[in-house]
JSON list of C-alpha atoms in Angstrom, two decimals:
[
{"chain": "A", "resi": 26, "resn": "UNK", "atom": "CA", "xyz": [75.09, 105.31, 86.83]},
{"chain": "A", "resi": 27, "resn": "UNK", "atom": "CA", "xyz": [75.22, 104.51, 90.66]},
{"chain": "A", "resi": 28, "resn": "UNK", "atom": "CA", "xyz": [78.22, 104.56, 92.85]},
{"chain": "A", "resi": 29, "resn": "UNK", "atom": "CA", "xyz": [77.82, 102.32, 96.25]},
{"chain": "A", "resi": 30, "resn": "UNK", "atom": "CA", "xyz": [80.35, 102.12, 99.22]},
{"chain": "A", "resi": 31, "resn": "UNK", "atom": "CA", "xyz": [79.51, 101.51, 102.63]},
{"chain": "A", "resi": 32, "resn": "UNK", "atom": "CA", "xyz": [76.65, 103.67, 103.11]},
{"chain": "A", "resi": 33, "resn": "UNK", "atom": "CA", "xyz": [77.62, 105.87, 101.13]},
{"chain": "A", "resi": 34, "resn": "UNK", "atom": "CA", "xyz": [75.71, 106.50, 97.90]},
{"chain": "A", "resi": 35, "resn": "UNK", "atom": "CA", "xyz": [76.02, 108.66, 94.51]},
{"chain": "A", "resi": 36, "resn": "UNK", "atom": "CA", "xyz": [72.79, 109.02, 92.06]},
{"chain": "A", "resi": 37, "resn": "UNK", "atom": "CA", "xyz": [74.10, 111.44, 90.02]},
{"chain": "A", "resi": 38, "resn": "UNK", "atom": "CA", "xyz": [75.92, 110.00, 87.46]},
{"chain": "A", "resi": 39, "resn": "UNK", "atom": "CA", "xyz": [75.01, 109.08, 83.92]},
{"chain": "A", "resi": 40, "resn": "UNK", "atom": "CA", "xyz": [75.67, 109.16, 79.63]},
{"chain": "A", "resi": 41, "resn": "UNK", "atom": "CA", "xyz": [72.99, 109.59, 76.97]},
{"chain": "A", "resi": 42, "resn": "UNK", "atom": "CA", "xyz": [72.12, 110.72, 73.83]},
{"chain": "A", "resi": 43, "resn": "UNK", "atom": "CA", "xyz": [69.77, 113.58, 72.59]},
{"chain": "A", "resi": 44, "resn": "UNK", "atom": "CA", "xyz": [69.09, 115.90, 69.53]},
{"chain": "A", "resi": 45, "resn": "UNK", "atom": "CA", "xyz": [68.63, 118.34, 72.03]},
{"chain": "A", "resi": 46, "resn": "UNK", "atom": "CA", "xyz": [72.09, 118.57, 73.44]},
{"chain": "A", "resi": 47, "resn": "UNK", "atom": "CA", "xyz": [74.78, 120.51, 72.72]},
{"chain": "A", "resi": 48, "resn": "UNK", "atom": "CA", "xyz": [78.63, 119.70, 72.82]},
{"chain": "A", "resi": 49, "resn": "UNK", "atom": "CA", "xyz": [78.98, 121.42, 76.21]},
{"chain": "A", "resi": 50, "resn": "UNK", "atom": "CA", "xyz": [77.05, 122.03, 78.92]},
{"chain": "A", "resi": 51, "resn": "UNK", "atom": "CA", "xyz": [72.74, 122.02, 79.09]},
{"chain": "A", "resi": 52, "resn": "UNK", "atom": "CA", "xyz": [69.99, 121.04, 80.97]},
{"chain": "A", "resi": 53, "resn": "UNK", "atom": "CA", "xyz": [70.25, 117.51, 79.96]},
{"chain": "A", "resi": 54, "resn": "UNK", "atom": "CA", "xyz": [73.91, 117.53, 81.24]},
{"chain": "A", "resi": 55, "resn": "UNK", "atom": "CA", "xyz": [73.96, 117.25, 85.44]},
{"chain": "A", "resi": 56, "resn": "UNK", "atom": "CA", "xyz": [76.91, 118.26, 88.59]},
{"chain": "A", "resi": 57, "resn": "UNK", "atom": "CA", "xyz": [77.47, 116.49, 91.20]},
{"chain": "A", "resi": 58, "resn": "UNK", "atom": "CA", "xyz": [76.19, 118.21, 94.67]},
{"chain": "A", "resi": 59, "resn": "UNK", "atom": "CA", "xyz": [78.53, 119.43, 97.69]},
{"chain": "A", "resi": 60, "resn": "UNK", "atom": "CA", "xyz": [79.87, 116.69, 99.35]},
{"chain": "A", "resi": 61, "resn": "UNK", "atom": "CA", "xyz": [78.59, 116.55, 102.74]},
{"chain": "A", "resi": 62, "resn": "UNK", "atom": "CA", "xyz": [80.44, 113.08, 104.17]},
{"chain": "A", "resi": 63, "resn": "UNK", "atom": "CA", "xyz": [83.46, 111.25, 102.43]},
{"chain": "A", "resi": 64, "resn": "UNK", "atom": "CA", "xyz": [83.66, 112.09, 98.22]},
{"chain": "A", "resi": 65, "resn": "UNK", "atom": "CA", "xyz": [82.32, 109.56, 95.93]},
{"chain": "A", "resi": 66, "resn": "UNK", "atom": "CA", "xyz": [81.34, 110.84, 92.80]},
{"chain": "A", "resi": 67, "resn": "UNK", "atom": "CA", "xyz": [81.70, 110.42, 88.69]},
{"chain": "A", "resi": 68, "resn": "UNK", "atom": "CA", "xyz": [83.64, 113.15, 87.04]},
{"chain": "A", "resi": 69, "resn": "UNK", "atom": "CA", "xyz": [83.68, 113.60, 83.16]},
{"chain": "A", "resi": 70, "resn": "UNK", "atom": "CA", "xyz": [85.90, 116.07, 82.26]},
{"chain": "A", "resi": 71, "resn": "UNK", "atom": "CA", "xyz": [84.99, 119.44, 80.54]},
{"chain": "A", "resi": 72, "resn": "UNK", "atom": "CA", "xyz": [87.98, 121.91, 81.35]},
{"chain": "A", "resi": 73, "resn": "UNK", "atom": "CA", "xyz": [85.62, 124.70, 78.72]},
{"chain": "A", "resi": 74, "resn": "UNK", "atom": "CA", "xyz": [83.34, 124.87, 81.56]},
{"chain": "A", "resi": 75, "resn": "UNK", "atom": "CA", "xyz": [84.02, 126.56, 85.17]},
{"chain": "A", "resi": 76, "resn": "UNK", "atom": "CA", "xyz": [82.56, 123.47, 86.84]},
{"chain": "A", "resi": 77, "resn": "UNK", "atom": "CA", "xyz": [85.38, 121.79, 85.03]},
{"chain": "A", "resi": 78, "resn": "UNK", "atom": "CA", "xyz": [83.42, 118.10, 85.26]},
{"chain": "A", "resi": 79, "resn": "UNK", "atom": "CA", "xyz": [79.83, 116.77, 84.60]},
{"chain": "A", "resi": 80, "resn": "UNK", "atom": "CA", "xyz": [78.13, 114.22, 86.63]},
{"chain": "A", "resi": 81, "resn": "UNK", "atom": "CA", "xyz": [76.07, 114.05, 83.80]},
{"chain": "A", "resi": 82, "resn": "UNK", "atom": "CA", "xyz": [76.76, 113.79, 80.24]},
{"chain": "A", "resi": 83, "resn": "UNK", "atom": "CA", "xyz": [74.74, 113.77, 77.70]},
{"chain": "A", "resi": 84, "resn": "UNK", "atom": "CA", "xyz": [75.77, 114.21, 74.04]},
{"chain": "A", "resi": 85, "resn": "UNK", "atom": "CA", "xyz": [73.80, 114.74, 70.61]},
{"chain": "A", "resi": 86, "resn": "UNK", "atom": "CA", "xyz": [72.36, 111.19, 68.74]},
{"chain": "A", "resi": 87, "resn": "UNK", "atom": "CA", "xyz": [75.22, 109.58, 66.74]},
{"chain": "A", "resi": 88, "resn": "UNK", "atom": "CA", "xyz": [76.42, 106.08, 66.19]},
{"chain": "A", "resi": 89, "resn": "UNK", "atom": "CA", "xyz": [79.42, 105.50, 67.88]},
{"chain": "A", "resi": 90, "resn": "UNK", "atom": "CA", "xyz": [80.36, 107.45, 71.11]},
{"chain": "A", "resi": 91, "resn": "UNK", "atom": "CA", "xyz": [83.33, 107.05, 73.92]},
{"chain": "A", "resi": 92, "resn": "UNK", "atom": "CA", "xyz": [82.94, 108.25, 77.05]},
{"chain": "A", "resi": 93, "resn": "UNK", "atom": "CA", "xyz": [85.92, 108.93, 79.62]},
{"chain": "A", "resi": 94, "resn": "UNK", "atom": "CA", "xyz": [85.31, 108.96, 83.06]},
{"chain": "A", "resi": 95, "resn": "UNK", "atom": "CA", "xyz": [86.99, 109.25, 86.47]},
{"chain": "A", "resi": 96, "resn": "UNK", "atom": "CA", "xyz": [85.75, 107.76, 89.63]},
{"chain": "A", "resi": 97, "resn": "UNK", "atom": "CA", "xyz": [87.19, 109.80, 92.61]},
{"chain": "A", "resi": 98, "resn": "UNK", "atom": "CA", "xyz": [86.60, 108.14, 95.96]},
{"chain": "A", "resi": 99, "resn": "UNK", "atom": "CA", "xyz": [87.96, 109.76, 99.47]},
{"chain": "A", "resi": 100, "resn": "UNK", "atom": "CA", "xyz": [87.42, 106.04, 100.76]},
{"chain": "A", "resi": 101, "resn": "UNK", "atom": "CA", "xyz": [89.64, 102.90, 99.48]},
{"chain": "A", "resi": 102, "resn": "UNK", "atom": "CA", "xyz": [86.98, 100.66, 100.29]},
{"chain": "A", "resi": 103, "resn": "UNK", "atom": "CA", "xyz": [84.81, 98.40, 97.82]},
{"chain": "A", "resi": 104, "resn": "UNK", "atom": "CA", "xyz": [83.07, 100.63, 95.67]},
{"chain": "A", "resi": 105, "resn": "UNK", "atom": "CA", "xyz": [80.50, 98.91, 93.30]},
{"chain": "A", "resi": 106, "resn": "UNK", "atom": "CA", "xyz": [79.20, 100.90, 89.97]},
{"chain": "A", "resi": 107, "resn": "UNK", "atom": "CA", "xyz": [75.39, 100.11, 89.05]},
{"chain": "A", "resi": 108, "resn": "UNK", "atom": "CA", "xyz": [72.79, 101.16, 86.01]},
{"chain": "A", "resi": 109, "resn": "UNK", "atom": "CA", "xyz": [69.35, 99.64, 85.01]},
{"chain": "A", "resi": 110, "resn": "UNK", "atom": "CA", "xyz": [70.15, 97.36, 81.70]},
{"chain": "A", "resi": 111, "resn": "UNK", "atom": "CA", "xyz": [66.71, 96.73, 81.57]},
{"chain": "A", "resi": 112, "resn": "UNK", "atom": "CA", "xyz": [65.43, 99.62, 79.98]},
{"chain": "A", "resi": 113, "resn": "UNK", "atom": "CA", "xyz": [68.46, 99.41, 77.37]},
{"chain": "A", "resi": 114, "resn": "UNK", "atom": "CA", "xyz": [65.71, 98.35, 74.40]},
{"chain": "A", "resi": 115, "resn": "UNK", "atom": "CA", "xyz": [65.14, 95.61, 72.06]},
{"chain": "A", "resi": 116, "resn": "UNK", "atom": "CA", "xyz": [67.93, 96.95, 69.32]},
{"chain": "A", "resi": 117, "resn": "UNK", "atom": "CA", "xyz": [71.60, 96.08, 68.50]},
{"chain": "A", "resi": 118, "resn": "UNK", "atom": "CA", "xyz": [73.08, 98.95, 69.95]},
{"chain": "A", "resi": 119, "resn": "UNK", "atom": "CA", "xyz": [75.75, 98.03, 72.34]},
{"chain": "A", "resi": 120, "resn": "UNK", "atom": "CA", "xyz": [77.40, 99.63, 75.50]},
{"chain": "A", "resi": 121, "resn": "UNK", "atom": "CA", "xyz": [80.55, 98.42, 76.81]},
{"chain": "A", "resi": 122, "resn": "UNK", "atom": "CA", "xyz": [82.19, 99.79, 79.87]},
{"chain": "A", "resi": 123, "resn": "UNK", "atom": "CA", "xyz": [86.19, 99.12, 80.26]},
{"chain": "A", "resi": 124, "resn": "UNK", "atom": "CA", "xyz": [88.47, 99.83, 83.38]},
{"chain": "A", "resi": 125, "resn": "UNK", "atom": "CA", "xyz": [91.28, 101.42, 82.28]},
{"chain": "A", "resi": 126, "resn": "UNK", "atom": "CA", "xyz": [93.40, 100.31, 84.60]},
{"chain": "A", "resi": 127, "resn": "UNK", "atom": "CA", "xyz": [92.33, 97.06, 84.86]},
{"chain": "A", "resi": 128, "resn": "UNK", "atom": "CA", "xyz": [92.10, 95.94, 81.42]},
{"chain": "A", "resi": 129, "resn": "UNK", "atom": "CA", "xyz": [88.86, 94.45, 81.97]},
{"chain": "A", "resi": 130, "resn": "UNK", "atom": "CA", "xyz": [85.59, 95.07, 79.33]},
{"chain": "A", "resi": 131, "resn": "UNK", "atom": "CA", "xyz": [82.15, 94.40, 80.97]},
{"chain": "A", "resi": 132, "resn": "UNK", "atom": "CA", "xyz": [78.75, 94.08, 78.44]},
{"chain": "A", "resi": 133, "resn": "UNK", "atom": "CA", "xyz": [76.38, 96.55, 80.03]},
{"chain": "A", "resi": 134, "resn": "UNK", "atom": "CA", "xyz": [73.97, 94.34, 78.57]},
{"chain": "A", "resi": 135, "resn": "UNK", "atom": "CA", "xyz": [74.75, 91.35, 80.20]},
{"chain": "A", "resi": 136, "resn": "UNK", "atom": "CA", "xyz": [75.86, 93.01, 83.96]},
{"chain": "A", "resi": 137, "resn": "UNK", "atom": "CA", "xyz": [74.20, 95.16, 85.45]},
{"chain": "A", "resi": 138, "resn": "UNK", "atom": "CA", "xyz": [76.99, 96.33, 88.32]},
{"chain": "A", "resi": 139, "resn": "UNK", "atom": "CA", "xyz": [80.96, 96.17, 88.52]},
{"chain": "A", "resi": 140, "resn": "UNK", "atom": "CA", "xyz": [82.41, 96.38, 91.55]},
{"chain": "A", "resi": 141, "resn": "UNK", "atom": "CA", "xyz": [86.05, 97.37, 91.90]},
{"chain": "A", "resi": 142, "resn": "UNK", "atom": "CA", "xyz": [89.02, 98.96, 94.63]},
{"chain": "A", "resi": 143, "resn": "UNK", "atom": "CA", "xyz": [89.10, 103.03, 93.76]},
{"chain": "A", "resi": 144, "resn": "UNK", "atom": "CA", "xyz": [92.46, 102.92, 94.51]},
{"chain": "A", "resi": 145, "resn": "UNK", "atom": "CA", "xyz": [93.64, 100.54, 91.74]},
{"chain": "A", "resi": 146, "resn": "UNK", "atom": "CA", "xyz": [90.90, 101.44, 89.40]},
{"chain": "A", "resi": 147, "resn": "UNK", "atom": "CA", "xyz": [89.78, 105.35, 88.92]},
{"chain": "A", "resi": 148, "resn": "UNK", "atom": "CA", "xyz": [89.67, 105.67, 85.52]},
{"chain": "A", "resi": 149, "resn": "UNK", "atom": "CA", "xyz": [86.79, 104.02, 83.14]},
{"chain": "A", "resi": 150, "resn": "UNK", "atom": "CA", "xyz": [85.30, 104.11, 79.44]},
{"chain": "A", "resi": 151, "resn": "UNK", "atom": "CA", "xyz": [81.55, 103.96, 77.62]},
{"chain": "A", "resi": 152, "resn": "UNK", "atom": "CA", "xyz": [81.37, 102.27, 74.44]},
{"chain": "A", "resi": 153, "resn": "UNK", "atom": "CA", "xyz": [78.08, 102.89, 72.72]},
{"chain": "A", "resi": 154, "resn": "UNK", "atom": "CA", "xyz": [77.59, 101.68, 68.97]},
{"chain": "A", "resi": 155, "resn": "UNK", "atom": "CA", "xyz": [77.77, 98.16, 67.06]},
{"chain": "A", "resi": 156, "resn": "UNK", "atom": "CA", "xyz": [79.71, 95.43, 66.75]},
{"chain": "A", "resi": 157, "resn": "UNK", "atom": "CA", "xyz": [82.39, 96.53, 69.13]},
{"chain": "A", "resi": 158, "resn": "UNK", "atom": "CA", "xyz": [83.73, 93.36, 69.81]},
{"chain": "A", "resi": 159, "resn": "UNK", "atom": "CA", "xyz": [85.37, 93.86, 66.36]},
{"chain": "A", "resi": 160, "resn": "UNK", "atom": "CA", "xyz": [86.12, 97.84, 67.46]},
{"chain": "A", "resi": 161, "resn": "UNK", "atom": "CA", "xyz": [87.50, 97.98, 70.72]},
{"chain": "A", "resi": 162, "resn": "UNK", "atom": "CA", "xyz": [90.96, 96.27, 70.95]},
{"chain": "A", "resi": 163, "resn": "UNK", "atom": "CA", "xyz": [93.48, 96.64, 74.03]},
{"chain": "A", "resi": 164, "resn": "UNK", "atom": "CA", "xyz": [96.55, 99.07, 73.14]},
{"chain": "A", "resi": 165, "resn": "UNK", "atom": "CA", "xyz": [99.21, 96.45, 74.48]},
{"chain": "A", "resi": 166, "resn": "UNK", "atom": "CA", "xyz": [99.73, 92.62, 75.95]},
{"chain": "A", "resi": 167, "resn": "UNK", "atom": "CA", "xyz": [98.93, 93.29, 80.11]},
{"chain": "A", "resi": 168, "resn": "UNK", "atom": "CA", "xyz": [98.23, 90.37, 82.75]},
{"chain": "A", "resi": 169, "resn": "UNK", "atom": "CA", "xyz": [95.52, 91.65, 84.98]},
{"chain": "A", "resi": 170, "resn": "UNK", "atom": "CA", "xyz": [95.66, 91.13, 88.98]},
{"chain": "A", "resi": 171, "resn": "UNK", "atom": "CA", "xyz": [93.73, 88.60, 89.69]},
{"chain": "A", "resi": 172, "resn": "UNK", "atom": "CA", "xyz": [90.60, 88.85, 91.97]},
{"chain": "A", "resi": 173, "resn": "UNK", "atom": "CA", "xyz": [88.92, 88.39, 94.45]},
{"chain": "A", "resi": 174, "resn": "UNK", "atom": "CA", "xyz": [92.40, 88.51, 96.24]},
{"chain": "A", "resi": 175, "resn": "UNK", "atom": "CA", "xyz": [92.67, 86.60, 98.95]},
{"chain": "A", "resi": 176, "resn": "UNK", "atom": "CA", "xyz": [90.31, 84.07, 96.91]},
{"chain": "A", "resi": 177, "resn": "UNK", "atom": "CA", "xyz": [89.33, 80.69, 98.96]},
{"chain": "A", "resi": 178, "resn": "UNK", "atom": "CA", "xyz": [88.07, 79.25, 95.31]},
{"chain": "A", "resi": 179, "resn": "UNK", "atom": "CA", "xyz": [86.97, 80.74, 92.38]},
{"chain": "A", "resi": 180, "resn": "UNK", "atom": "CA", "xyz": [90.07, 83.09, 90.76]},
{"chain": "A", "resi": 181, "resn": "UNK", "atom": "CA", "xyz": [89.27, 85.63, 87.69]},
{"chain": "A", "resi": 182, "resn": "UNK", "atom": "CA", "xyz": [92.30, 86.71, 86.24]},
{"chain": "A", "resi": 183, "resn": "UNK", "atom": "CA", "xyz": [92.40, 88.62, 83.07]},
{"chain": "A", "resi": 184, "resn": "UNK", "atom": "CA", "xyz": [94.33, 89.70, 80.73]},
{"chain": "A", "resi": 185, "resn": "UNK", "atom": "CA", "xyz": [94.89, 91.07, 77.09]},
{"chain": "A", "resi": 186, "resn": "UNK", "atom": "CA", "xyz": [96.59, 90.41, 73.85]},
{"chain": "A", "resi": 187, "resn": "UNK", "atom": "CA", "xyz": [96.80, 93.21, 70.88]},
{"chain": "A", "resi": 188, "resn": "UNK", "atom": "CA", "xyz": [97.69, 93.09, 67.78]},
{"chain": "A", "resi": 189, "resn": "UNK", "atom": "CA", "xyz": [97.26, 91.68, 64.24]},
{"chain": "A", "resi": 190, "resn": "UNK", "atom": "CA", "xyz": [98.36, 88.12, 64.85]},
{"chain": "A", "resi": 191, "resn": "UNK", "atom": "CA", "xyz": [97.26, 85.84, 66.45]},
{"chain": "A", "resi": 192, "resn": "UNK", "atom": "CA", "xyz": [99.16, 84.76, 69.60]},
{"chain": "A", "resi": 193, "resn": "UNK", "atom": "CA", "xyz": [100.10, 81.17, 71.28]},
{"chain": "A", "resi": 194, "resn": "UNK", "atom": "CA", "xyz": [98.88, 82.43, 74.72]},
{"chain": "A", "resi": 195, "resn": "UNK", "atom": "CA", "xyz": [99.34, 79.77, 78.01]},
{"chain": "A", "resi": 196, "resn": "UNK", "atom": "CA", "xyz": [98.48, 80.59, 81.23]},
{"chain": "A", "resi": 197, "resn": "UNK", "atom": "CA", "xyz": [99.85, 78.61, 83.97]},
{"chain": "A", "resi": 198, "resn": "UNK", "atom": "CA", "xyz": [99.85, 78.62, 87.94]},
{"chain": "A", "resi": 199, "resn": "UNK", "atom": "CA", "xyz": [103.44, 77.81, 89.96]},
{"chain": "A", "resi": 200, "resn": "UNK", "atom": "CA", "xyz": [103.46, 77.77, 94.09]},
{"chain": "A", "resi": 201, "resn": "UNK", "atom": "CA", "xyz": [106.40, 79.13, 95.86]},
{"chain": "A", "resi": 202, "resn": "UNK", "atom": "CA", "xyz": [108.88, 76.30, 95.46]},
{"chain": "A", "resi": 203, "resn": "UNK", "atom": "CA", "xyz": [108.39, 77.08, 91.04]},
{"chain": "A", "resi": 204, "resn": "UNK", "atom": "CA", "xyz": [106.20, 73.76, 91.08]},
{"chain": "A", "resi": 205, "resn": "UNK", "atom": "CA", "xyz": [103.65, 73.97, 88.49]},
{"chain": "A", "resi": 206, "resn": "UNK", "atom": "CA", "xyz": [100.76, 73.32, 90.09]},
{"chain": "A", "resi": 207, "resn": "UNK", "atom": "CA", "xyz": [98.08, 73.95, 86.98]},
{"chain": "A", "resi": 208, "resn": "UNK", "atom": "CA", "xyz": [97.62, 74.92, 83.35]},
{"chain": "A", "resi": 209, "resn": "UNK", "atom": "CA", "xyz": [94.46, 76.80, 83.25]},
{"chain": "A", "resi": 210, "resn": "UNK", "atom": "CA", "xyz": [94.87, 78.07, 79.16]},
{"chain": "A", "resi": 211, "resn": "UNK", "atom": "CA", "xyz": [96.80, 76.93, 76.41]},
{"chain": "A", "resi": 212, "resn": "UNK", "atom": "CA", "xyz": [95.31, 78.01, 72.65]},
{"chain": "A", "resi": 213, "resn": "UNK", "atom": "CA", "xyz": [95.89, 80.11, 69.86]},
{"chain": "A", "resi": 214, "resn": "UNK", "atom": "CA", "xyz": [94.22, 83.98, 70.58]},
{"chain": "A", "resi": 215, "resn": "UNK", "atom": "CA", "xyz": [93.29, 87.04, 68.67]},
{"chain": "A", "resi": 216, "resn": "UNK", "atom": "CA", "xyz": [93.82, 90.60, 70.11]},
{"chain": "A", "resi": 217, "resn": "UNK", "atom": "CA", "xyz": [90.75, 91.05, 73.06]},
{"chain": "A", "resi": 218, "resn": "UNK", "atom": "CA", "xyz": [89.83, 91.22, 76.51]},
{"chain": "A", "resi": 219, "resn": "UNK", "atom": "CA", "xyz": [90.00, 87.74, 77.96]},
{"chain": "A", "resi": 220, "resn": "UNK", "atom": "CA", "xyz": [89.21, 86.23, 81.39]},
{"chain": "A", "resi": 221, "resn": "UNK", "atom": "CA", "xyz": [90.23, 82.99, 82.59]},
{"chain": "A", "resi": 222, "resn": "UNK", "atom": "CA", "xyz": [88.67, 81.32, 86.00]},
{"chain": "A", "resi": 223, "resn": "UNK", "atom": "CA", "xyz": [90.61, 79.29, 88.04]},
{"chain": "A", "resi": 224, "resn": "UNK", "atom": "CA", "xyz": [88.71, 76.81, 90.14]},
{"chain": "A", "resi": 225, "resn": "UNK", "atom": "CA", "xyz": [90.74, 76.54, 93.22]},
{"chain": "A", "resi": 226, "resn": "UNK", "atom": "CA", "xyz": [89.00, 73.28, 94.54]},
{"chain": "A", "resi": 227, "resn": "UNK", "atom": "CA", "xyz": [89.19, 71.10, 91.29]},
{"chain": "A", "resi": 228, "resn": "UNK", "atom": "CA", "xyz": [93.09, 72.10, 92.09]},
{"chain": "A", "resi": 229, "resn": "UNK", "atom": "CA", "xyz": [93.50, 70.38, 95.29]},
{"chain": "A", "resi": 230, "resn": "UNK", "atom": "CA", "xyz": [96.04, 72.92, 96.96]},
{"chain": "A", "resi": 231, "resn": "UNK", "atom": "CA", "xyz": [96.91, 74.63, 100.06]},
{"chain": "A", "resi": 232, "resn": "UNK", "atom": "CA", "xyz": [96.21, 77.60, 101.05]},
{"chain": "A", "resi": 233, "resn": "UNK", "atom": "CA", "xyz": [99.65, 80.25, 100.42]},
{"chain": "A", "resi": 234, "resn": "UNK", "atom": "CA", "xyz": [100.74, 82.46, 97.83]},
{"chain": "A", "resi": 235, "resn": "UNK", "atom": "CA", "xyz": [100.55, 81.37, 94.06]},
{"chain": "A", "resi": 236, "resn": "UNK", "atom": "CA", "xyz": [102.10, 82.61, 90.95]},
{"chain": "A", "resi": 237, "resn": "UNK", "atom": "CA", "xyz": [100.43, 82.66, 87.83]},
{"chain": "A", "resi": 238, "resn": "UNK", "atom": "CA", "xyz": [102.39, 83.42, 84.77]},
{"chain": "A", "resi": 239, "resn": "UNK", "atom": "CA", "xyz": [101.34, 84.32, 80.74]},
{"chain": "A", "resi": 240, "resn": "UNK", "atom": "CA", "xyz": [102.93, 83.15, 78.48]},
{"chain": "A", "resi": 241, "resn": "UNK", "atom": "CA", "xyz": [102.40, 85.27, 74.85]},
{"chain": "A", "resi": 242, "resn": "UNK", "atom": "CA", "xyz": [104.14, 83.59, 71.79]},
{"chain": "A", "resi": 243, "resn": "UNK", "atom": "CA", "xyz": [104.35, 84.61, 67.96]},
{"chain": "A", "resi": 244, "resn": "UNK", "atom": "CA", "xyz": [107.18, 84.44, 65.04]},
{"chain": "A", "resi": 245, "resn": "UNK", "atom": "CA", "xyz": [109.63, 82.71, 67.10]},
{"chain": "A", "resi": 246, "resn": "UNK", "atom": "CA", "xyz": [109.28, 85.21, 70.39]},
{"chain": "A", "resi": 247, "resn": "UNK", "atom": "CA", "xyz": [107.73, 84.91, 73.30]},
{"chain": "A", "resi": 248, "resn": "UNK", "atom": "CA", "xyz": [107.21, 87.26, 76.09]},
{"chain": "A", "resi": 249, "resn": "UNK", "atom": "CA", "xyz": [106.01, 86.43, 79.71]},
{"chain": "A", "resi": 250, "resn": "UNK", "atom": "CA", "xyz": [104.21, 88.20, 82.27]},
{"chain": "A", "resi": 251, "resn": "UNK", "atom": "CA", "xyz": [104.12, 87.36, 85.97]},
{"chain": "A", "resi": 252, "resn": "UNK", "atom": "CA", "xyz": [101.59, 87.72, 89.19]},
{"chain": "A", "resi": 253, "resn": "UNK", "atom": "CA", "xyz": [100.62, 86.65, 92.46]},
{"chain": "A", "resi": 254, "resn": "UNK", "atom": "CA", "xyz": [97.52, 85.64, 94.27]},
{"chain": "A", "resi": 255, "resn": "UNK", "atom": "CA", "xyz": [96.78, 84.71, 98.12]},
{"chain": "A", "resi": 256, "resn": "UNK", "atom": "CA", "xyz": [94.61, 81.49, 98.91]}
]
């Protein structure tokens, strides 16, 4: 795992698996070095060890793992997190990596970067295993911020639905004056990440501030969840 910003660059980071390794700390395992310009690094946690956090962390062969990590940038700049998918294998072992805060799941095997603002998003998860699609659910209904914000045309905005229902889910986008200006989702959903793109041109608005609102409906009640975004 890389961490990018500015000039600034981490190498240090990283998960695995090994018969070798132990539950705490080894040679597999890895710090990260004295920080000799602003702090960027990738901190897993190990409060049993007087470094307190690995770099590094690398964990004996199993199925299924979770890793928790923390991102902790001096700099709230654009900070984009990179690893090599390539070398990943021809298997059906997965690795999914999930921003906490964000409520947004990325395929390692698909992407091979996410970029994100350390100040809204420090805190991050490693799915290894199978079929997690089926495994990892969101622990509530949340309506993501919506990004790139400003946007001048293509808007990502995600959110999640939990449970096990399924849920009347409509997503909709008002301007200022509570005109409804588009209906960018309106189905039946299962509990999962979801992201829905809104194509700003195929709109034919003005620039300003926008409100997009979710609508989550099942057994006769409905909650609703409301942002903004600047184009």
């Amino acid at each position: 795992l890389k961490l990018s910003q500015r000039d600034n660059t981490f190498n240090f980071g990283g998960v695995g698996m090994s018969q070798k390794a132990s539950q705490s700390y080894d040679d597999l395992d890895d710090f990260s070095p004295p920080t000799l310009f602003e702090k960027l690094e990738i901190q897993f946690d190990h409060p049993e060890h007087f470094m307190k956090s690995f770099a590094r962390d690398v964990v004996n062969t199993q199925a299924e793992f979770e890793w928790e990590f923390k991102v902790d940038a001096e700099l709230n700049e654009a900070t984009t997190l990179n690893w090599e998918n390539q070398d990943f294998g021809e298997n059906t072992n997965e690795l999914y990596l999930l921003d906490v805060s964000r409520h947004i799941i990325i395929d390692m095997r698909l992407q091979n970067q996410y970029s994100f603002d350390p100040s809204k998003s420090s805190a991050f998860k490693i799915y290894f295993g199978q079929d997690l699609k089926s495994k990892v659910k969101p622990e509530g209904i949340f309506l993501g911020e919506a990004f790139p914000n400003p946007s001048s045309r293509l808007v990502n905005i995600p959110f999640t639905v939990s449970g096990s229902e399924y849920y009347q889910v409509r997503l909709e986008v008002y301007d200022m004056t509570g005109r409804k200006v588009t209906t960018l989702l309106d189905k039946e959903l299962k509990a999962g990440f979801y992201s829905t793109i809104w194509d700003v041109d195929q709109t034919g608005i003005v620039n300003g501030l926008y409100a997009y609102r979710l609508m989550v409906r099942t057994n006769g009640k409905s909650e609703t969840y409301t942002n903004r975004v600047i184009i």
